[in-house]
Each structure stands twice: as C-alpha cells, then as structure tokens.
PDB file of C-alpha atoms in Angstrom:
ATOM      1  CA  MET A  70      24.707  10.970   9.201  1.00  0.00           C
ATOM      2  CA  LYS A  71      22.946  11.503   5.769  1.00  0.00           C
ATOM      3  CA  ALA A  72      19.168  11.937   5.454  1.00  0.00           C
ATOM      4  CA  ALA A  73      16.654  12.743   2.804  1.00  0.00           C
ATOM      5  CA  ILE A  74      15.117  16.033   4.015  1.00  0.00           C
ATOM      6  CA  TYR A  75      11.854  17.265   2.679  1.00  0.00           C
ATOM      7  CA  HIS A  76      12.181  21.101   1.796  1.00  0.00           C
ATOM      8  CA  GLY A  77       9.032  21.605  -0.316  1.00  0.00           C
ATOM      9  CA  ILE A  78       7.264  20.247  -3.455  1.00  0.00           C
ATOM     10  CA  ARG A  79       9.736  18.539  -5.775  1.00  0.00           C
ATOM     11  CA  ASP A  80      12.482  19.733  -3.363  1.00  0.00           C
ATOM     12  CA  ILE A  81      14.102  16.769  -1.413  1.00  0.00           C
ATOM     13  CA  ARG A  82      17.747  17.105  -0.668  1.00  0.00           C
ATOM     14  CA  VAL A  83      20.310  14.416   0.867  1.00  0.00           C
ATOM     15  CA  GLU A  84      21.868  16.293   3.826  1.00  0.00           C
ATOM     16  CA  GLU A  85      24.127  15.779   6.808  1.00  0.00           C
ATOM     17  CA  VAL A  86      21.959  15.745  10.021  1.00  0.00           C
ATOM     18  CA  GLN A  87      22.849  14.712  13.640  1.00  0.00           C
ATOM     19  CA  GLU A  88      22.156  11.189  14.440  1.00  0.00           C
ATOM     20  CA  PRO A  89      19.128  10.509  16.569  1.00  0.00           C
ATOM     21  CA  LYS A  90      19.193   9.170  20.086  1.00  0.00           C
ATOM     22  CA  PRO A  91      16.479   6.729  21.367  1.00  0.00           C
ATOM     23  CA  GLY A  92      14.461   7.971  24.271  1.00  0.00           C
ATOM     24  CA  PRO A  93      12.729   5.805  26.924  1.00  0.00           C
ATOM     25  CA  GLY A  94      10.858   2.971  25.000  1.00  0.00           C
ATOM     26  CA  GLU A  95      12.533   3.539  21.814  1.00  0.00           C
ATOM     27  CA  VAL A  96      15.321   1.819  19.724  1.00  0.00           C
ATOM     28  CA  LYS A  97      17.838   3.186  17.395  1.00  0.00           C
ATOM     29  CA  ILE A  98      18.001   1.391  13.876  1.00  0.00           C
ATOM     30  CA  ARG A  99      20.463   1.372  11.167  1.00  0.00           C
ATOM     31  CA  VAL A 100      18.181   1.479   8.151  1.00  0.00           C
ATOM     32  CA  LYS A 101      19.098  -1.334   5.512  1.00  0.00           C
ATOM     33  CA  TYR A 102      16.375  -0.602   2.889  1.00  0.00           C
ATOM     34  CA  CYS A 103      13.380   1.873   2.486  1.00  0.00           C
ATOM     35  CA  GLY A 104      10.853   1.385  -0.195  1.00  0.00           C
ATOM     36  CA  ILE A 105       9.239   4.482  -1.793  1.00  0.00           C
ATOM     37  CA  CYS A 106       5.299   4.337  -1.158  1.00  0.00           C
ATOM     38  CA  GLY A 107       2.771   5.948  -3.387  1.00  0.00           C
ATOM     39  CA  SER A 108       2.034   8.364  -0.445  1.00  0.00           C
ATOM     40  CA  ASP A 109       5.750   9.339  -0.701  1.00  0.00           C
ATOM     41  CA  LEU A 110       5.310  10.082  -4.337  1.00  0.00           C
ATOM     42  CA  HIS A 111       2.096  12.237  -3.759  1.00  0.00           C
ATOM     43  CA  GLU A 112       3.897  14.217  -1.083  1.00  0.00           C
ATOM     44  CA  TYR A 113       6.906  14.824  -3.517  1.00  0.00           C
ATOM     45  CA  GLN A 114       4.408  16.156  -6.128  1.00  0.00           C
ATOM     46  CA  HIS A 115       1.830  17.782  -4.053  1.00  0.00           C
ATOM     47  CA  GLY A 116       3.061  18.453  -0.437  1.00  0.00           C
ATOM     48  CA  LEU A 117       3.235  17.011   2.810  1.00  0.00           C
ATOM     49  CA  PHE A 118       0.128  15.277   4.268  1.00  0.00           C
ATOM     50  CA  PRO A 119      -0.860  16.159   7.859  1.00  0.00           C
ATOM     51  CA  GLU A 120       0.992  13.874  10.081  1.00  0.00           C
ATOM     52  CA  SER A 121       2.955  12.807   7.017  1.00  0.00           C
ATOM     53  CA  PRO A 122       4.266   9.235   6.905  1.00  0.00           C
ATOM     54  CA  PHE A 123       7.256  10.043   4.581  1.00  0.00           C
ATOM     55  CA  GLY A 124       9.745   7.353   4.520  1.00  0.00           C
ATOM     56  CA  HIS A 125       7.957   4.372   6.178  1.00  0.00           C
ATOM     57  CA  GLU A 126       8.431   1.219   4.157  1.00  0.00           C
ATOM     58  CA  ALA A 127      11.705   0.212   6.015  1.00  0.00           C
ATOM     59  CA  CYS A 128      13.837  -2.536   7.696  1.00  0.00           C
ATOM     60  CA  GLY A 129      16.973  -2.516   9.505  1.00  0.00           C
ATOM     61  CA  GLU A 130      19.148  -3.631  12.493  1.00  0.00           C
ATOM     62  CA  VAL A 131      18.912  -2.330  16.047  1.00  0.00           C
ATOM     63  CA  VAL A 132      22.142  -0.712  17.110  1.00  0.00           C
ATOM     64  CA  GLU A 133      21.063   1.037  20.366  1.00  0.00           C
ATOM     65  CA  VAL A 134      18.152   0.394  22.843  1.00  0.00           C
ATOM     66  CA  GLY A 135      16.658   3.303  25.211  1.00  0.00           C
ATOM     67  CA  SER A 136      15.638   2.726  28.780  1.00  0.00           C
ATOM     68  CA  LYS A 137      12.531   0.789  29.411  1.00  0.00           C
ATOM     69  CA  VAL A 138      12.879  -1.292  26.204  1.00  0.00           C
ATOM     70  CA  ARG A 139      12.140  -4.994  26.851  1.00  0.00           C
ATOM     71  CA  GLY A 140      12.630  -7.849  24.431  1.00  0.00           C
ATOM     72  CA  TYR A 141      14.846  -6.171  21.883  1.00  0.00           C
ATOM     73  CA  GLN A 142      18.689  -5.821  21.880  1.00  0.00           C
ATOM     74  CA  THR A 143      21.470  -4.694  19.486  1.00  0.00           C
ATOM     75  CA  GLY A 144      21.699  -6.791  16.461  1.00  0.00           C
ATOM     76  CA  ASP A 145      18.099  -7.696  16.137  1.00  0.00           C
ATOM     77  CA  ARG A 146      16.718  -7.392  12.642  1.00  0.00           C
ATOM     78  CA  VAL A 147      13.326  -5.593  12.763  1.00  0.00           C
ATOM     79  CA  ILE A 148      10.725  -3.733  10.656  1.00  0.00           C
ATOM     80  CA  PRO A 149       9.978  -0.174  12.095  1.00  0.00           C
ATOM     81  CA  LEU A 150       6.343   0.717  11.389  1.00  0.00           C
ATOM     82  CA  ASN A 151       7.211   4.433  11.674  1.00  0.00           C
ATOM     83  CA  LYS A 152       8.143   7.382   9.471  1.00  0.00           C
ATOM     84  CA  GLY A 153      11.580   8.914   9.124  1.00  0.00           C
ATOM     85  CA  ALA A 154      13.298   5.989   7.317  1.00  0.00           C
ATOM     86  CA  TYR A 155      14.913   7.947   4.454  1.00  0.00           C
ATOM     87  CA  ALA A 156      18.040   8.048   6.440  1.00  0.00           C
ATOM     88  CA  GLN A 157      21.006   6.119   7.684  1.00  0.00           C
ATOM     89  CA  TYR A 158      19.595   5.903  11.159  1.00  0.00           C
ATOM     90  CA  MET A 159      16.115   6.337  12.691  1.00  0.00           C
ATOM     91  CA  VAL A 160      14.457   5.817  16.112  1.00  0.00           C
ATOM     92  CA  CYS A 161      11.147   3.873  16.627  1.00  0.00           C
ATOM     93  CA  PRO A 162       9.053   3.261  19.556  1.00  0.00           C
ATOM     94  CA  GLN A 163       9.285  -0.346  20.882  1.00  0.00           C
ATOM     95  CA  GLU A 164       5.516  -0.998  20.214  1.00  0.00           C
ATOM     96  CA  ARG A 165       5.967  -0.081  16.555  1.00  0.00           C
ATOM     97  CA  LEU A 166       8.443  -2.766  15.746  1.00  0.00           C
ATOM     98  CA  LEU A 167       8.143  -6.208  14.110  1.00  0.00           C
ATOM     99  CA  ARG A 168      10.867  -8.719  14.346  1.00  0.00           C
ATOM    100  CA  ILE A 169      12.022 -10.162  11.038  1.00  0.00           C
ATOM    101  CA  PRO A 170      11.659 -13.864  11.210  1.00  0.00           C
ATOM    102  CA  PRO A 171      14.698 -16.209  10.319  1.00  0.00           C
ATOM    103  CA  GLY A 172      14.979 -16.724   6.608  1.00  0.00           C
ATOM    104  CA  MET A 173      13.208 -13.564   5.516  1.00  0.00           C
ATOM    105  CA  SER A 174      15.650 -11.463   3.368  1.00  0.00           C
ATOM    106  CA  TRP A 175      16.106  -7.684   3.709  1.00  0.00           C
ATOM    107  CA  THR A 176      14.382  -7.018   0.489  1.00  0.00           C
ATOM    108  CA  GLN A 177      11.327  -9.089   1.543  1.00  0.00           C
ATOM    109  CA  ALA A 178      11.253  -7.486   4.897  1.00  0.00           C
ATOM    110  CA  ALA A 179      11.227  -4.004   3.303  1.00  0.00           C
ATOM    111  CA  VAL A 180       7.909  -4.657   1.486  1.00  0.00           C
ATOM    112  CA  VAL A 181       6.037  -6.110   4.804  1.00  0.00           C
ATOM    113  CA  GLU A 182       4.492  -2.588   5.225  1.00  0.00           C
ATOM    114  CA  PRO A 183       2.719  -2.636   1.804  1.00  0.00           C
ATOM    115  CA  LEU A 184       1.748  -6.252   2.255  1.00  0.00           C
ATOM    116  CA  ALA A 185       0.134  -5.285   5.383  1.00  0.00           C
ATOM    117  CA  VAL A 186      -2.053  -2.901   3.458  1.00  0.00           C
ATOM    118  CA  ALA A 187      -3.308  -5.567   1.077  1.00  0.00           C
ATOM    119  CA  ALA A 188      -3.889  -8.057   4.021  1.00  0.00           C
ATOM    120  CA  TYR A 189      -5.607  -5.492   6.058  1.00  0.00           C
ATOM    121  CA  SER A 190      -7.904  -4.399   3.024  1.00  0.00           C
ATOM    122  CA  ILE A 191      -8.755  -8.186   2.576  1.00  0.00           C
ATOM    123  CA  GLU A 192      -9.466  -8.750   6.342  1.00  0.00           C
ATOM    124  CA  LYS A 193     -11.865  -5.700   6.508  1.00  0.00           C
ATOM    125  CA  ALA A 194     -13.708  -6.811   3.355  1.00  0.00           C
ATOM    126  CA  GLY A 195     -14.647 -10.233   5.195  1.00  0.00           C
ATOM    127  CA  LEU A 196     -14.211 -12.186   2.041  1.00  0.00           C
ATOM    128  CA  GLN A 197     -14.896 -15.946   1.467  1.00  0.00           C
ATOM    129  CA  PRO A 198     -13.258 -18.317  -1.184  1.00  0.00           C
ATOM    130  CA  GLY A 199     -15.120 -18.601  -4.481  1.00  0.00           C
ATOM    131  CA  ILE A 200     -16.069 -14.848  -4.845  1.00  0.00           C
ATOM    132  CA  THR A 201     -14.954 -12.731  -7.853  1.00  0.00           C
ATOM    133  CA  ALA A 202     -12.734  -9.666  -7.360  1.00  0.00           C
ATOM    134  CA  LEU A 203     -11.727  -6.550  -9.404  1.00  0.00           C
ATOM    135  CA  ILE A 204      -8.383  -4.901  -8.672  1.00  0.00           C
ATOM    136  CA  THR A 205      -7.754  -1.523 -10.437  1.00  0.00           C
ATOM    137  CA  GLY A 206      -4.008  -1.010 -10.517  1.00  0.00           C
ATOM    138  CA  ALA A 207      -1.275  -3.390 -10.529  1.00  0.00           C
ATOM    139  CA  GLY A 208       1.322  -1.584  -8.530  1.00  0.00           C
ATOM    140  CA  PRO A 209       2.882  -3.150  -5.553  1.00  0.00           C
ATOM    141  CA  VAL A 210      -0.229  -3.060  -3.196  1.00  0.00           C
ATOM    142  CA  GLY A 211      -2.391  -4.324  -6.169  1.00  0.00           C
ATOM    143  CA  LEU A 212      -0.204  -7.199  -6.877  1.00  0.00           C
ATOM    144  CA  MET A 213       0.047  -7.982  -3.096  1.00  0.00           C
ATOM    145  CA  THR A 214      -3.598  -7.986  -3.067  1.00  0.00           C
ATOM    146  CA  ILE A 215      -3.743 -10.643  -5.990  1.00  0.00           C
ATOM    147  CA  LEU A 216      -1.349 -12.810  -3.657  1.00  0.00           C
ATOM    148  CA  GLY A 217      -3.623 -12.176  -0.598  1.00  0.00           C
ATOM    149  CA  LEU A 218      -6.710 -13.167  -2.659  1.00  0.00           C
ATOM    150  CA  LYS A 219      -5.174 -16.222  -3.957  1.00  0.00           C
ATOM    151  CA  ALA A 220      -4.076 -17.408  -0.588  1.00  0.00           C
ATOM    152  CA  ILE A 221      -7.792 -17.484   0.751  1.00  0.00           C
ATOM    153  CA  GLY A 222      -9.048 -19.202  -2.216  1.00  0.00           C
ATOM    154  CA  ILE A 223     -10.254 -16.732  -4.662  1.00  0.00           C
ATOM    155  CA  GLU A 224      -9.352 -17.465  -8.213  1.00  0.00           C
ATOM    156  CA  LYS A 225     -11.403 -15.204 -10.308  1.00  0.00           C
ATOM    157  CA  ILE A 226      -9.521 -12.039 -10.022  1.00  0.00           C
ATOM    158  CA  TYR A 227      -9.755  -9.329 -12.728  1.00  0.00           C
ATOM    159  CA  VAL A 228      -7.191  -6.511 -12.944  1.00  0.00           C
ATOM    160  CA  THR A 229      -6.862  -3.333 -14.937  1.00  0.00           C
ATOM    161  CA  GLU A 230      -3.607  -1.706 -15.434  1.00  0.00           C
ATOM    162  CA  VAL A 231      -2.385   0.841 -18.023  1.00  0.00           C
ATOM    163  CA  SER A 232       1.256  -0.618 -17.885  1.00  0.00           C
ATOM    164  CA  GLU A 233       1.900  -3.780 -19.944  1.00  0.00           C
ATOM    165  CA  ILE A 234       4.765  -4.797 -17.735  1.00  0.00           C
ATOM    166  CA  ARG A 235       2.565  -4.788 -14.648  1.00  0.00           C
ATOM    167  CA  ARG A 236      -0.390  -6.465 -16.394  1.00  0.00           C
ATOM    168  CA  LYS A 237       1.885  -9.357 -17.325  1.00  0.00           C
ATOM    169  CA  LYS A 238       3.131  -9.491 -13.576  1.00  0.00           C
ATOM    170  CA  ALA A 239      -0.602  -9.627 -12.513  1.00  0.00           C
ATOM    171  CA  GLU A 240      -1.079 -12.717 -14.816  1.00  0.00           C
ATOM    172  CA  GLU A 241       2.067 -14.292 -13.390  1.00  0.00           C
ATOM    173  CA  LEU A 242       0.870 -13.815  -9.851  1.00  0.00           C
ATOM    174  CA  GLY A 243      -2.637 -15.407 -10.714  1.00  0.00           C
ATOM    175  CA  ALA A 244      -4.877 -12.776 -12.120  1.00  0.00           C
ATOM    176  CA  ALA A 245      -7.561 -14.576 -14.403  1.00  0.00           C
ATOM    177  CA  LEU A 246      -8.050 -11.605 -16.727  1.00  0.00           C
ATOM    178  CA  THR A 247      -6.315  -8.338 -17.323  1.00  0.00           C
ATOM    179  CA  CYS A 248      -7.116  -5.285 -19.486  1.00  0.00           C
ATOM    180  CA  ASN A 249      -5.904  -1.916 -20.103  1.00  0.00           C
ATOM    181  CA  PRO A 250      -8.549   0.690 -18.816  1.00  0.00           C
ATOM    182  CA  LEU A 251      -7.474   3.265 -21.543  1.00  0.00           C
ATOM    183  CA  ASN A 252      -8.433   0.790 -24.261  1.00  0.00           C
ATOM    184  CA  ALA A 253     -11.774  -0.749 -22.805  1.00  0.00           C
ATOM    185  CA  LYS A 254     -14.840   0.338 -20.824  1.00  0.00           C
ATOM    186  CA  VAL A 255     -13.899  -1.587 -17.606  1.00  0.00           C
ATOM    187  CA  SER A 256     -17.400  -2.041 -16.370  1.00  0.00           C
ATOM    188  CA  SER A 257     -18.580  -3.551 -19.682  1.00  0.00           C
ATOM    189  CA  TRP A 258     -15.393  -5.817 -19.649  1.00  0.00           C
ATOM    190  CA  VAL A 259     -16.148  -6.970 -16.060  1.00  0.00           C
ATOM    191  CA  LYS A 260     -19.849  -7.615 -16.923  1.00  0.00           C
ATOM    192  CA  GLU A 261     -18.884  -9.708 -19.677  1.00  0.00           C
ATOM    193  CA  ALA A 262     -16.424 -11.782 -17.681  1.00  0.00           C
ATOM    194  CA  THR A 263     -19.101 -12.194 -14.990  1.00  0.00           C
ATOM    195  CA  ALA A 264     -22.020 -13.215 -17.196  1.00  0.00           C
ATOM    196  CA  GLY A 265     -23.636  -9.518 -16.621  1.00  0.00           C
ATOM    197  CA  ARG A 266     -23.505  -9.836 -12.768  1.00  0.00           C
ATOM    198  CA  GLY A 267     -20.366  -7.788 -11.728  1.00  0.00           C
ATOM    199  CA  VAL A 268     -17.729  -8.554  -9.269  1.00  0.00           C
ATOM    200  CA  ASP A 269     -18.424  -9.077  -5.553  1.00  0.00           C
ATOM    201  CA  VAL A 270     -15.842  -6.817  -4.610  1.00  0.00           C
ATOM    202  CA  ALA A 271     -13.464  -4.317  -6.084  1.00  0.00           C
ATOM    203  CA  PHE A 272     -10.021  -2.944  -4.807  1.00  0.00           C
ATOM    204  CA  GLU A 273      -9.220   0.633  -5.812  1.00  0.00           C
ATOM    205  CA  SER A 274      -5.458   0.635  -5.774  1.00  0.00           C
ATOM    206  CA  VAL A 275      -4.610   3.783  -7.710  1.00  0.00           C
ATOM    207  CA  GLY A 276      -6.038   6.750  -6.104  1.00  0.00           C
ATOM    208  CA  VAL A 277      -7.568   8.599  -9.235  1.00  0.00           C
ATOM    209  CA  GLU A 278     -11.188   9.319 -10.039  1.00  0.00           C
ATOM    210  CA  ALA A 279     -11.480   7.117 -13.123  1.00  0.00           C
ATOM    211  CA  SER A 280     -10.257   3.979 -11.179  1.00  0.00           C
ATOM    212  CA  LEU A 281     -12.553   4.655  -8.266  1.00  0.00           C
ATOM    213  CA  LYS A 282     -15.560   5.043 -10.820  1.00  0.00           C
ATOM    214  CA  ASP A 283     -14.587   1.875 -12.509  1.00  0.00           C
ATOM    215  CA  CYS A 284     -14.778  -0.006  -9.103  1.00  0.00           C
ATOM    216  CA  LEU A 285     -18.130   1.500  -8.409  1.00  0.00           C
ATOM    217  CA  THR A 286     -19.683   0.538 -11.706  1.00  0.00           C
ATOM    218  CA  SER A 287     -18.267  -2.963 -11.813  1.00  0.00           C
ATOM    219  CA  VAL A 288     -19.467  -4.280  -8.504  1.00  0.00           C
ATOM    220  CA  ARG A 289     -22.804  -6.226  -8.245  1.00  0.00           C
ATOM    221  CA  PHE A 290     -25.957  -5.257  -6.334  1.00  0.00           C
ATOM    222  CA  GLN A 291     -24.677  -5.062  -2.780  1.00  0.00           C
ATOM    223  CA  GLY A 292     -21.167  -5.472  -3.743  1.00  0.00           C
ATOM    224  CA  LYS A 293     -18.090  -3.947  -1.798  1.00  0.00           C
ATOM    225  CA  VAL A 294     -15.599  -1.338  -2.891  1.00  0.00           C
ATOM    226  CA  ILE A 295     -12.362  -1.102  -0.848  1.00  0.00           C
ATOM    227  CA  VAL A 296     -10.232   1.966  -1.183  1.00  0.00           C
ATOM    228  CA  GLN A 297      -6.533   1.445  -0.891  1.00  0.00           C
ATOM    229  CA  GLY A 298      -5.186   4.329  -3.204  1.00  0.00           C
ATOM    230  CA  ILE A 299      -4.158   7.753  -1.850  1.00  0.00           C
ATOM    231  CA  PHE A 300      -6.337  10.494  -3.425  1.00  0.00           C
ATOM    232  CA  THR A 301      -4.914  13.969  -3.505  1.00  0.00           C
ATOM    233  CA  ASP A 302      -7.867  15.293  -5.548  1.00  0.00           C
ATOM    234  CA  ARG A 303     -11.553  15.564  -4.598  1.00  0.00           C
ATOM    235  CA  VAL A 304     -13.590  12.943  -6.594  1.00  0.00           C
ATOM    236  CA  PRO A 305     -17.171  13.815  -7.620  1.00  0.00           C
ATOM    237  CA  ILE A 306     -19.537  10.977  -7.068  1.00  0.00           C
ATOM    238  CA  HIS A 307     -23.214  10.582  -7.995  1.00  0.00           C
ATOM    239  CA  MET A 308     -24.553   9.145  -4.896  1.00  0.00           C
ATOM    240  CA  LEU A 309     -27.808   7.813  -6.409  1.00  0.00           C
ATOM    241  CA  GLY A 310     -25.641   4.718  -7.385  1.00  0.00           C
ATOM    242  CA  PHE A 311     -25.086   3.865  -3.736  1.00  0.00           C
ATOM    243  CA  VAL A 312     -28.635   4.094  -2.866  1.00  0.00           C
ATOM    244  CA  THR A 313     -30.113   2.174  -5.510  1.00  0.00           C
ATOM    245  CA  ARG A 314     -27.375  -0.596  -5.772  1.00  0.00           C
ATOM    246  CA  GLU A 315     -26.631  -0.665  -2.074  1.00  0.00           C
ATOM    247  CA  THR A 316     -22.902  -0.392  -2.659  1.00  0.00           C
ATOM    248  CA  ILE A 317     -20.811  -0.906   0.515  1.00  0.00           C
ATOM    249  CA  MET A 318     -17.617   1.139   0.604  1.00  0.00           C
ATOM    250  CA  ILE A 319     -14.711   0.536   2.966  1.00  0.00           C
TER     251      ILE A 319
END
C-alpha cells in the first residue's frame, strides 16, 4: 500500500509499505479522507513532536477486525481518533473509534476531530449564553469555535484574521465583527466594541505570540483565555498582568 512517510523537516515521501494487520482489540481501516491539521504543518516545518500525532483527522471503512473486537464489523464507517492516517490503510484500537452516523458524509466525518477541539475548548471554558467572545484566527478550529459558540447562544463573537477570505467566512458563520490584526490594535478594537470592558473569553486559535498577547490584552478583569493553537516557539509573557487582572488561562 501507499503511505506518506516522514523522513525529516520538509521531507515527506509517498512510498510503498506493507499493509498493517490488526492486533487483538484493533480494527483495520481503509482510509477515505484525512485532513491536514495545523500540527501536521508544524511538524513538516519544524520536526516531529514527542508522541507525534502525524495524520489524525481521518475517516474510513472497516475492512478487518482483530480478535477481541466487539461491536464493529467489516463495512462499518468509522472515525479513527488515532495517528497514521496518511496511508491507504491504518489500524486503530477499538476504544479510539467513533461510528459515523447515517446521513453524515465522508467529508463531514473527516472534520469531526477538529470540531471536537472546538467543542472541548468551549466545554472546558464553562460558558453561558449572552457573554462576549474573541477568537484570534479563523482557520478550521477558529471557524468551528464560532459554530459552537453560536450553538450555545453566544452572539457577540469578535474574530481577528489576516486572510480576507477567512474573515468573510467567519462573518458568514456568525461573527458579529471581524478585523485584520495587521491593520488594527486588537485590544483597542475589542474595547471599543465592548464599551471599554473587554471580552469575557478569548480563544487563541493560531499558535503565535502576537495572537496570544491579543487575547491576554482583550479579556476583561477575571476573563478567560483558552489556548487552542499549537506553539512551536517559546512565548515571553509579562506575568504582572495575570496577577493584577486575575486572568484565567486554560
């Protein structure tokens, strides 16, 4: 079978490799789609992470089940929450499988994993309807965070994004206001939109220093900052702001 093999920074090759066999409690899956996560891009550019998740936004069809597997059979459509999906076939432990519900397309199933990132972030934040929120970055996770916030009754959602196409998509999905952070001081823009108060919660969805600092300077007193982005560089932060403003970081 063919698989994308990581050989080093900016060196990924499609090669012929042996098809995997499912062990006890595992299933073998024919991969239908596998998305490219921001973490995959970081690994391509900077090197593999410890316990690398390379190739994990996938969906496919069960083609073989190992011993001790219960509840799954060949032909089942599944989402494997596991790495190694840049290949024609992969194996996955049964406990890391989700069954694709009837009516969900393959392309929809392929983005369930990043959707779960947005949903988990919102759940961890413990948010209530009626609050204000900032999202820095309108990539897939940022856009899905908009959908999640809208679903729980949050309407005042402010989004920063350098790409005009992504800003327009954020507006289509329900962002109240958007801006290009390269052309505006984000904290001042947020304060103006919230009558000087700042947002209740900010989601960092990029993974860069400037974006994180925009979140930290845009939340209100005792506000929350949720970090979703993958950082490959160290970020210097002045901790006095955490103390004096009692910022909560998750």
